[in-house]
Coordinates of C-alpha atoms and ligand atoms in Angstrom, one line a residue:
X992 CA 84.9 93.7 137.7
X993 CA 86.2 90.5 136.1
X994 CA 89.0 91.3 133.7
X995 CA 91.0 89.1 131.3
X996 CA 94.7 90.2 131.6
X997 CA 96.6 88.9 128.6
X998 CA 100.4 88.8 129.2
X999 CA 99.6 88.9 132.9
X1000 CA 102.7 86.8 133.9
X1001 CA 105.1 89.4 132.5
X1002 CA 106.6 92.4 134.1
X1003 CA 103.9 95.1 133.9
X1004 CA 101.0 92.7 133.5
X1005 CA 101.7 90.9 136.8
X1006 CA 101.8 94.2 138.7
X1007 CA 98.5 95.1 137.1
X1008 CA 97.0 91.7 138.1
X1009 CA 98.1 92.3 141.7
X1010 CA 96.6 95.8 141.6
X1011 CA 93.2 94.5 140.4
X1012 CA 93.1 91.8 143.0
X1013 CA 94.1 94.4 145.7
X1014 CA 91.1 96.6 144.6
X1015 CA 88.7 93.6 145.0
X1016 CA 88.4 92.9 141.2
X1017 CA 88.8 89.5 139.7
X1018 CA 91.7 88.8 137.3
X1019 CA 91.9 86.0 134.7
X1020 CA 95.3 85.7 133.2
X1021 CA 96.1 84.3 129.8
X1022 CA 99.8 84.1 129.1
X1023 CA 101.9 82.0 126.7
X1024 CA 104.8 82.0 129.1
X1025 CA 107.5 82.9 126.6
X1026 CA 111.0 83.5 127.9
X1027 CA 109.8 86.7 129.7
X1028 CA 106.6 85.2 131.2
X1029 CA 107.1 83.9 134.7
X1030 CA 104.6 82.2 136.9
X1031 CA 106.6 83.2 140.0
X1032 CA 105.5 86.8 139.3
X1033 CA 101.9 85.7 140.3
X1034 CA 102.8 83.5 143.3
X1035 CA 100.2 83.8 146.0
X1036 CA 98.0 86.0 143.8
X1037 CA 94.5 84.6 143.5
X1038 CA 94.1 84.7 139.7
X1039 CA 92.7 82.0 137.3
X1040 CA 95.5 81.1 134.9
X1041 CA 95.4 80.0 131.3
X1042 CA 98.7 79.0 129.7
X1043 CA 97.8 79.9 126.1
X1044 CA 98.6 82.1 123.1
X1045 CA 96.6 85.2 122.3
X1046 CA 96.8 84.1 118.7
X1047 CA 94.6 81.1 119.5
X1048 CA 90.9 82.2 119.2
X1049 CA 89.6 79.1 121.0
X1050 CA 91.8 79.6 124.1
X1051 CA 90.9 83.3 124.2
X1052 CA 87.2 82.5 123.9
X1053 CA 87.4 80.0 126.8
X1054 CA 89.4 82.4 129.1
X1055 CA 87.3 85.4 128.5
X1056 CA 84.0 83.8 129.7
X1057 CA 82.3 86.0 132.2
X1058 CA 84.8 88.9 131.8
X1059 CA 83.7 92.5 131.3
X1060 CA 87.0 93.6 129.7
X1061 CA 90.3 92.6 128.2
X1062 CA 93.5 94.4 129.0
X1063 CA 96.2 93.3 126.6
X1064 CA 99.8 93.3 127.8
X1065 CA 100.8 90.2 125.8
X1066 CA 103.6 91.1 123.4
X1067 CA 107.1 90.5 122.3
X1068 CA 108.6 93.5 123.9
X1069 CA 112.4 93.9 123.4
X1070 CA 113.7 96.1 120.6
X1071 CA 117.1 94.3 120.4
X1072 CA 115.4 90.9 120.0
X1073 CA 113.1 92.4 117.3
X1074 CA 116.2 93.4 115.4
X1075 CA 117.6 89.9 115.6
X1076 CA 114.2 88.4 114.5
X1077 CA 111.0 90.3 113.8
X1078 CA 108.6 87.4 112.9
X1079 CA 107.3 86.7 116.5
X1080 CA 106.7 90.4 117.0
X1081 CA 104.4 90.6 114.0
X1082 CA 102.6 87.5 115.0
X1083 CA 101.9 88.4 118.6
X1084 CA 101.8 92.2 118.6
X1085 CA 99.7 92.5 115.4
X1086 CA 97.9 89.3 114.6
X1087 CA 97.4 88.4 118.3
X1088 CA 95.9 91.9 119.0
X1089 CA 93.4 91.3 116.1
X1090 CA 92.3 88.0 117.7
X1091 CA 91.6 89.8 121.0
X1092 CA 89.7 92.6 119.1
X1093 CA 87.6 90.0 117.4
X1094 CA 86.7 88.4 120.7
X1095 CA 86.0 91.8 122.3
X1096 CA 83.7 92.5 119.4
X1097 CA 81.8 89.2 119.5
X1098 CA 81.5 89.3 123.3
X1099 CA 80.7 93.0 123.3
X1100 CA 83.2 93.9 126.0
X1101 CA 85.8 96.6 126.5
X1102 CA 89.4 96.3 125.5
X1103 CA 92.5 98.3 126.6
X1104 CA 95.5 97.9 124.4
X1105 CA 98.8 98.5 126.3
X1106 CA 101.1 100.2 123.8
X1107 CA 104.2 102.3 123.9
X1108 CA 105.7 105.8 123.3
X1109 CA 108.0 104.2 120.7
X1110 CA 105.2 104.2 118.1
X1111 CA 105.8 107.9 117.6
X1112 CA 109.4 107.4 116.6
X1113 CA 112.1 109.7 118.0
X1114 CA 112.1 113.4 118.7
X1115 CA 115.7 114.6 118.2
X1116 CA 114.9 118.3 118.2
X1117 CA 112.8 118.8 121.3
X1118 CA 109.1 118.8 121.6
X1119 CA 106.7 116.1 122.9
X1120 CA 104.5 113.6 121.2
X1121 CA 100.8 114.0 121.4
X1122 CA 98.2 111.3 120.9
X1123 CA 97.1 112.6 117.5
X1124 CA 100.7 112.7 116.0
X1125 CA 101.5 110.5 113.1
X1126 CA 103.0 107.1 114.0
X1127 CA 106.6 106.9 112.8
X1128 CA 108.0 103.7 114.3
X1129 CA 111.7 102.9 113.8
X1130 CA 112.3 99.3 115.0
X1131 CA 110.5 96.0 114.1
X1132 CA 109.2 96.1 117.7
X1133 CA 107.7 99.6 117.5
X1134 CA 106.3 98.9 114.0
X1135 CA 104.5 95.8 115.3
X1136 CA 103.1 97.8 118.3
X1137 CA 102.0 100.5 115.9
X1138 CA 100.3 97.8 113.8
X1139 CA 98.4 96.7 116.9
X1140 CA 97.3 100.3 117.7
X1141 CA 96.0 100.8 114.1
X1142 CA 94.0 97.5 114.3
X1143 CA 92.4 98.8 117.6
X1144 CA 91.5 102.1 115.9
X1145 CA 90.1 100.3 112.9
X1146 CA 87.9 98.0 115.0
X1147 CA 86.5 101.0 116.9
X1148 CA 85.7 102.9 113.8
X1149 CA 84.4 99.9 111.7
X1150 CA 82.7 97.7 114.2
X1151 CA 82.1 100.1 117.1
X1152 CA 84.3 98.0 119.5
X1153 CA 84.7 99.8 122.9
X1154 CA 88.5 100.0 123.0
X1155 CA 91.2 102.5 124.1
X1156 CA 95.0 102.6 123.9
X1157 CA 97.6 103.5 126.4
X1158 CA 101.1 104.6 125.2
X1159 CA 103.5 104.2 128.1
X1160 CA 107.1 105.4 128.5
X1161 CA 110.0 103.1 129.4
X1162 CA 108.9 101.3 132.5
X1163 CA 111.0 100.1 135.5
X1164 CA 110.5 98.4 138.8
X1165 CA 110.7 95.0 140.4
X1166 CA 110.2 91.8 138.4
X1167 CA 111.4 93.1 135.0
X1168 CA 113.2 90.5 133.0
X1169 CA 116.9 91.4 133.0
X1170 CA 117.3 92.3 129.3
X1171 CA 116.1 95.9 129.3
X1172 CA 118.4 98.8 130.3
X1173 CA 117.7 99.1 134.1
X1174 CA 117.4 95.5 135.1
X1175 CA 120.2 94.4 132.8
X1176 CA 122.6 97.1 134.1
X1177 CA 121.5 96.5 137.7
X1178 CA 122.1 92.7 137.6
X1179 CA 125.3 93.1 135.6
X1180 CA 126.6 95.6 138.1
X1181 CA 125.7 93.3 141.0
X1182 CA 127.6 90.4 139.2
X1183 CA 130.6 92.6 138.4
X1184 CA 129.9 92.2 134.7
X1185 CA 130.3 95.0 132.1
X1186 CA 127.5 97.5 131.4
X1187 CA 127.2 97.7 127.6
X1188 CA 126.1 101.3 126.8
X1189 CA 125.1 101.7 123.1
X1190 CA 126.9 104.4 121.1
X1191 CA 127.6 107.7 122.9
X1192 CA 125.0 106.9 125.6
X1193 CA 123.4 110.4 125.1
X1194 CA 120.0 108.9 124.1
X1195 CA 117.1 110.0 126.2
X1196 CA 114.1 108.1 127.6
X1197 CA 111.3 108.9 129.9
X1198 CA 111.3 106.6 132.9
X1199 CA 107.9 105.5 134.4
X1200 CA 107.5 103.5 137.6
X1201 CA 105.5 100.3 137.0
X1202 CA 103.0 101.2 139.7
X1203 CA 102.3 104.6 138.0
X1204 CA 102.0 102.9 134.7
X1205 CA 99.5 100.4 136.1
X1206 CA 97.5 103.2 137.8
X1207 CA 97.2 104.9 134.4
X1208 CA 96.1 101.7 132.6
X1209 CA 93.5 101.1 135.3
X1210 CA 92.2 104.6 134.9
X1211 CA 91.9 104.3 131.2
X1212 CA 90.2 100.9 131.6
X1213 CA 87.5 102.5 133.8
X1214 CA 87.3 106.0 132.3
X1215 CA 89.0 106.1 128.9
X1216 CA 86.9 106.9 125.8
X1217 CA 86.6 104.5 122.9
X1218 CA 88.9 105.2 120.0
X1219 CA 91.2 107.4 122.2
X1220 CA 94.9 106.9 123.0
X1221 CA 96.4 108.2 126.2
X1222 CA 100.1 108.9 126.7
X1223 CA 101.7 107.8 130.0
X1224 CA 104.9 109.7 130.5
X1225 CA 107.8 109.6 133.0
X1226 CA 110.9 111.5 133.9
X1227 CA 113.4 112.2 131.1
X1228 CA 117.0 111.1 131.6
X1229 CA 120.1 110.4 129.5
X1230 CA 121.1 106.7 129.4
X1231 CA 124.6 107.7 130.5
X1232 CA 123.2 109.3 133.7
X1233 CA 121.0 106.2 134.4
X1234 CA 124.0 103.9 134.0
X1235 CA 126.2 106.1 136.3
X1236 CA 123.5 106.2 139.0
X1237 CA 123.2 102.3 138.9
X1238 CA 127.0 102.0 139.3
X1239 CA 126.7 104.4 142.3
X1240 CA 123.7 102.6 143.9
X1241 CA 125.3 99.1 143.6
X1242 CA 128.8 100.4 144.6
X1243 CA 130.2 98.7 141.4
X1244 CA 133.4 99.7 139.7
X1245 CA 133.0 102.6 137.3
X1246 CA 135.3 100.8 134.9
X1247 CA 132.5 98.3 134.2
X1248 CA 130.8 100.9 131.9
X1249 CA 131.6 100.2 128.3
X1250 CA 130.6 102.2 125.2
X1251 CA 129.8 99.5 122.6
X1252 CA 128.6 99.4 119.0
X1253 CA 125.2 101.1 118.7
X1254 CA 121.8 99.5 118.2
X1255 CA 120.9 99.9 114.5
X1256 CA 118.2 102.5 113.9
X1257 CA 118.5 103.6 117.6
X1258 CA 115.9 106.2 118.5
X1259 CA 117.6 109.2 120.2
X1260 CA 114.8 110.6 122.3
X1261 CA 111.2 110.0 123.3
X1262 CA 109.1 112.5 125.2
X1263 CA 105.3 112.5 125.8
X1264 CA 102.7 115.2 126.3
X1265 CA 100.5 113.8 129.1
X1266 CA 97.8 116.5 129.3
X1267 CA 95.1 114.1 128.1
X1268 CA 95.7 111.5 130.8
X1269 CA 96.1 114.2 133.5
X1270 CA 92.7 115.5 132.5
X1271 CA 91.4 112.1 133.6
X1272 CA 93.1 112.7 137.0
X1273 CA 96.4 110.8 136.7
X1274 CA 99.7 111.9 138.0
X1275 CA 102.9 110.0 138.8
X1276 CA 103.4 109.1 142.4
X1277 CA 107.0 107.9 142.2
X1278 CA 110.0 110.2 141.7
X1279 CA 112.7 108.6 139.5
X1280 CA 115.6 109.0 141.9
X1281 CA 113.8 107.2 144.7
X1282 CA 112.1 104.7 142.3
X1283 CA 115.4 103.7 140.8
X1284 CA 117.1 103.3 144.2
X1285 CA 114.3 101.1 145.4
X1286 CA 114.4 99.1 142.2
X1287 CA 118.1 98.5 142.4
X1288 CA 117.7 97.5 146.0
X1289 CA 115.0 95.0 145.0
X1290 CA 117.4 93.4 142.5
X1291 CA 120.1 93.3 145.2
X1292 CA 117.7 91.6 147.6
X1293 CA 115.9 89.2 145.2
X1294 CA 118.7 87.3 143.5
X1295 CA 116.6 84.1 143.8
X1296 CA 114.1 85.7 141.4
X1297 CA 116.6 86.7 138.7
X1298 CA 119.6 84.4 139.0
X1299 CA 117.8 81.4 137.4
X1300 CA 116.7 83.6 134.5
X1301 CA 120.2 84.6 133.5
X1302 CA 121.0 81.1 132.2
X1303 CA 120.0 78.9 129.3
X1304 CA 118.1 80.8 126.7
X1305 CA 119.2 84.1 128.2
X1306 CA 122.8 83.3 127.9
X1307 CA 122.4 82.3 124.2
X1308 CA 120.6 85.6 123.6
X1309 CA 123.2 87.5 125.6
X1310 CA 126.1 86.0 123.6
X1311 CA 124.4 86.8 120.3
X1312 CA 123.6 90.4 121.3
X1313 CA 126.7 91.4 123.3
X1314 CA 129.7 89.0 122.7
X1315 CA 131.0 90.8 119.7
X1316 CA 130.2 94.2 121.2
X1317 CA 132.2 93.5 124.4
X1318 CA 135.0 91.6 122.7
Ligands
NAD2834 P1 107.2 91.3 129.3 O1 108.0 90.9 128.1 O2 107.7 91.3 130.6 O3 105.8 90.5 129.3 C1 105.2 90.1 128.1 C2 104.2 89.0 128.6 O4 103.5 88.6 127.4 C3 105.0 87.7 129.0 O5 104.4 87.2 130.2 C4 104.8 86.7 127.8 O6 104.8 85.4 128.2 C5 103.5 87.2 127.3 N1 103.3 86.8 125.9 C6 104.1 87.0 124.8 N2 103.6 86.6 123.7 C7 102.4 86.0 124.0 C8 101.4 85.4 123.3 N3 101.5 85.3 121.9 N4 100.2 85.0 123.9 C9 100.1 85.2 125.2 N5 101.1 85.8 126.0 C10 102.2 86.2 125.4 O7 106.7 92.8 128.8 P2 106.3 94.1 129.7 O8 107.4 95.0 129.8 O9 105.5 93.7 130.8 O10 105.3 94.8 128.6 C11 103.9 94.5 128.7 C12 103.2 95.4 127.6 O11 103.5 96.8 127.9 C13 103.7 95.1 126.2 O12 102.6 95.2 125.4 C14 104.6 96.3 125.9 O13 104.7 96.6 124.5 C15 104.1 97.4 126.7 N6 105.0 98.4 127.2 C16 106.1 98.1 127.8 C17 107.0 99.0 128.3 C18 108.3 98.7 129.0 O14 109.1 99.6 129.2 N7 108.5 97.5 129.5 C19 106.7 100.4 128.0 C20 105.5 100.7 127.3 C21 104.7 99.7 126.9
TYD2835 P1 115.6 99.4 126.4 O1 115.5 99.2 127.9 O2 115.9 98.3 125.5 O3 114.3 100.1 126.0 P2 113.9 100.9 124.6 O4 114.8 100.5 123.6 O5 112.5 100.2 124.4 O6 113.8 102.3 124.9 O7 116.7 100.6 126.2 C1 116.6 101.8 126.8 C2 117.8 102.6 126.3 O8 119.0 102.0 126.8 C3 117.9 102.7 124.8 O9 118.3 104.0 124.4 C4 118.9 101.7 124.5 C5 119.8 101.7 125.7 N1 120.5 100.4 126.0 C6 121.9 100.4 126.0 O10 122.6 101.4 125.9 N2 122.5 99.2 126.3 C7 121.8 98.0 126.5 O11 122.4 96.9 126.7 C8 120.3 98.1 126.4 C9 119.5 96.9 126.6 C10 119.7 99.3 126.2

């Protein structure tokens, strides 16, 4: 199979490209190389590369030549950045998705939209989100991802496009840009910098190893039904426990943990019902305890990958997001 992987230089997309190439498939990557896109993630991987924006229909048309499918990872992805400025999120996650859908429609090829559990909003009182549940996104990020999902469903119904959606839980593993909880706390702990935990730290997330997430996306690419969404769940943990474990694994001082001003609109808990994906044959291979230990070890051993990222634009963002919280 020859597959166009948009956002393939990012965290999950680059693991997916490597997975396709390992399986003997051909990957064509289209990526705008925003702050989180990184050519180093694809070093030594034989994939054709197009530095371009998914919002540019001509670039997409050129890259998709000869492909049988598009898997769309390209997105603005960080909730805190969406709170500081939502415009890019609407542009890429909604308008960009529509450009890809249009191309899938015209070329008559399959599309898999990589979405998130955050589109369901939070579940404070127990229970699990199922694929047919109403979308109740809380942040500009999750609202833009929900907008992308709804475009996909509209294109399936209106134009008969062959498209499916995956809704993955919080993903962790090597090569994740150090702004989200696990890579931020791991790199801060390794640097002896404070770990800024929002609010009481009792929020809960499901943690999904990147390889398990990619296996699910590949399965949906090959066997998912058009117009269907598939939840990809993980293991539920409280943020406080994840932070404490990272301190233990790095051997950093417990005093580095700081409770700071909460994220506005902060979702308390996500949890997914994964029966539909399991019926296709998926189950997670990684256990969170081992997966987290291996990931923290990867960050400890791969400073050359992340140290250069924690300067320039990153520092400016970090100051804006955390300086007043840590003051
Ligand atoms: P990431 O930020 O590491 O990667 C995003 C990639 O998209 C980058 O390479 C970036 O350069 C590229 N990109 C951004 N805007 C673009 C544009 N307009 N045109 C072309 N390329 C563009 O993100 P990630 O964590 O790898 O997430 C990938 C996908 O998975 C996203 O759609 C995200 O919503 C979804 N997702 C992520 C998680 C998670 O926990 N990380 C969980 C569930 C779903
Ligand atoms: P994050 O990794 O940003 O993913 P998401 O918001 O998409 O779930 O955050 C995971 C959890 O960690 C979330 O409850 C917010 C919390 N968090 C902190 O407490 N401090 C931080 O500095 C960050 C980035 C996240």
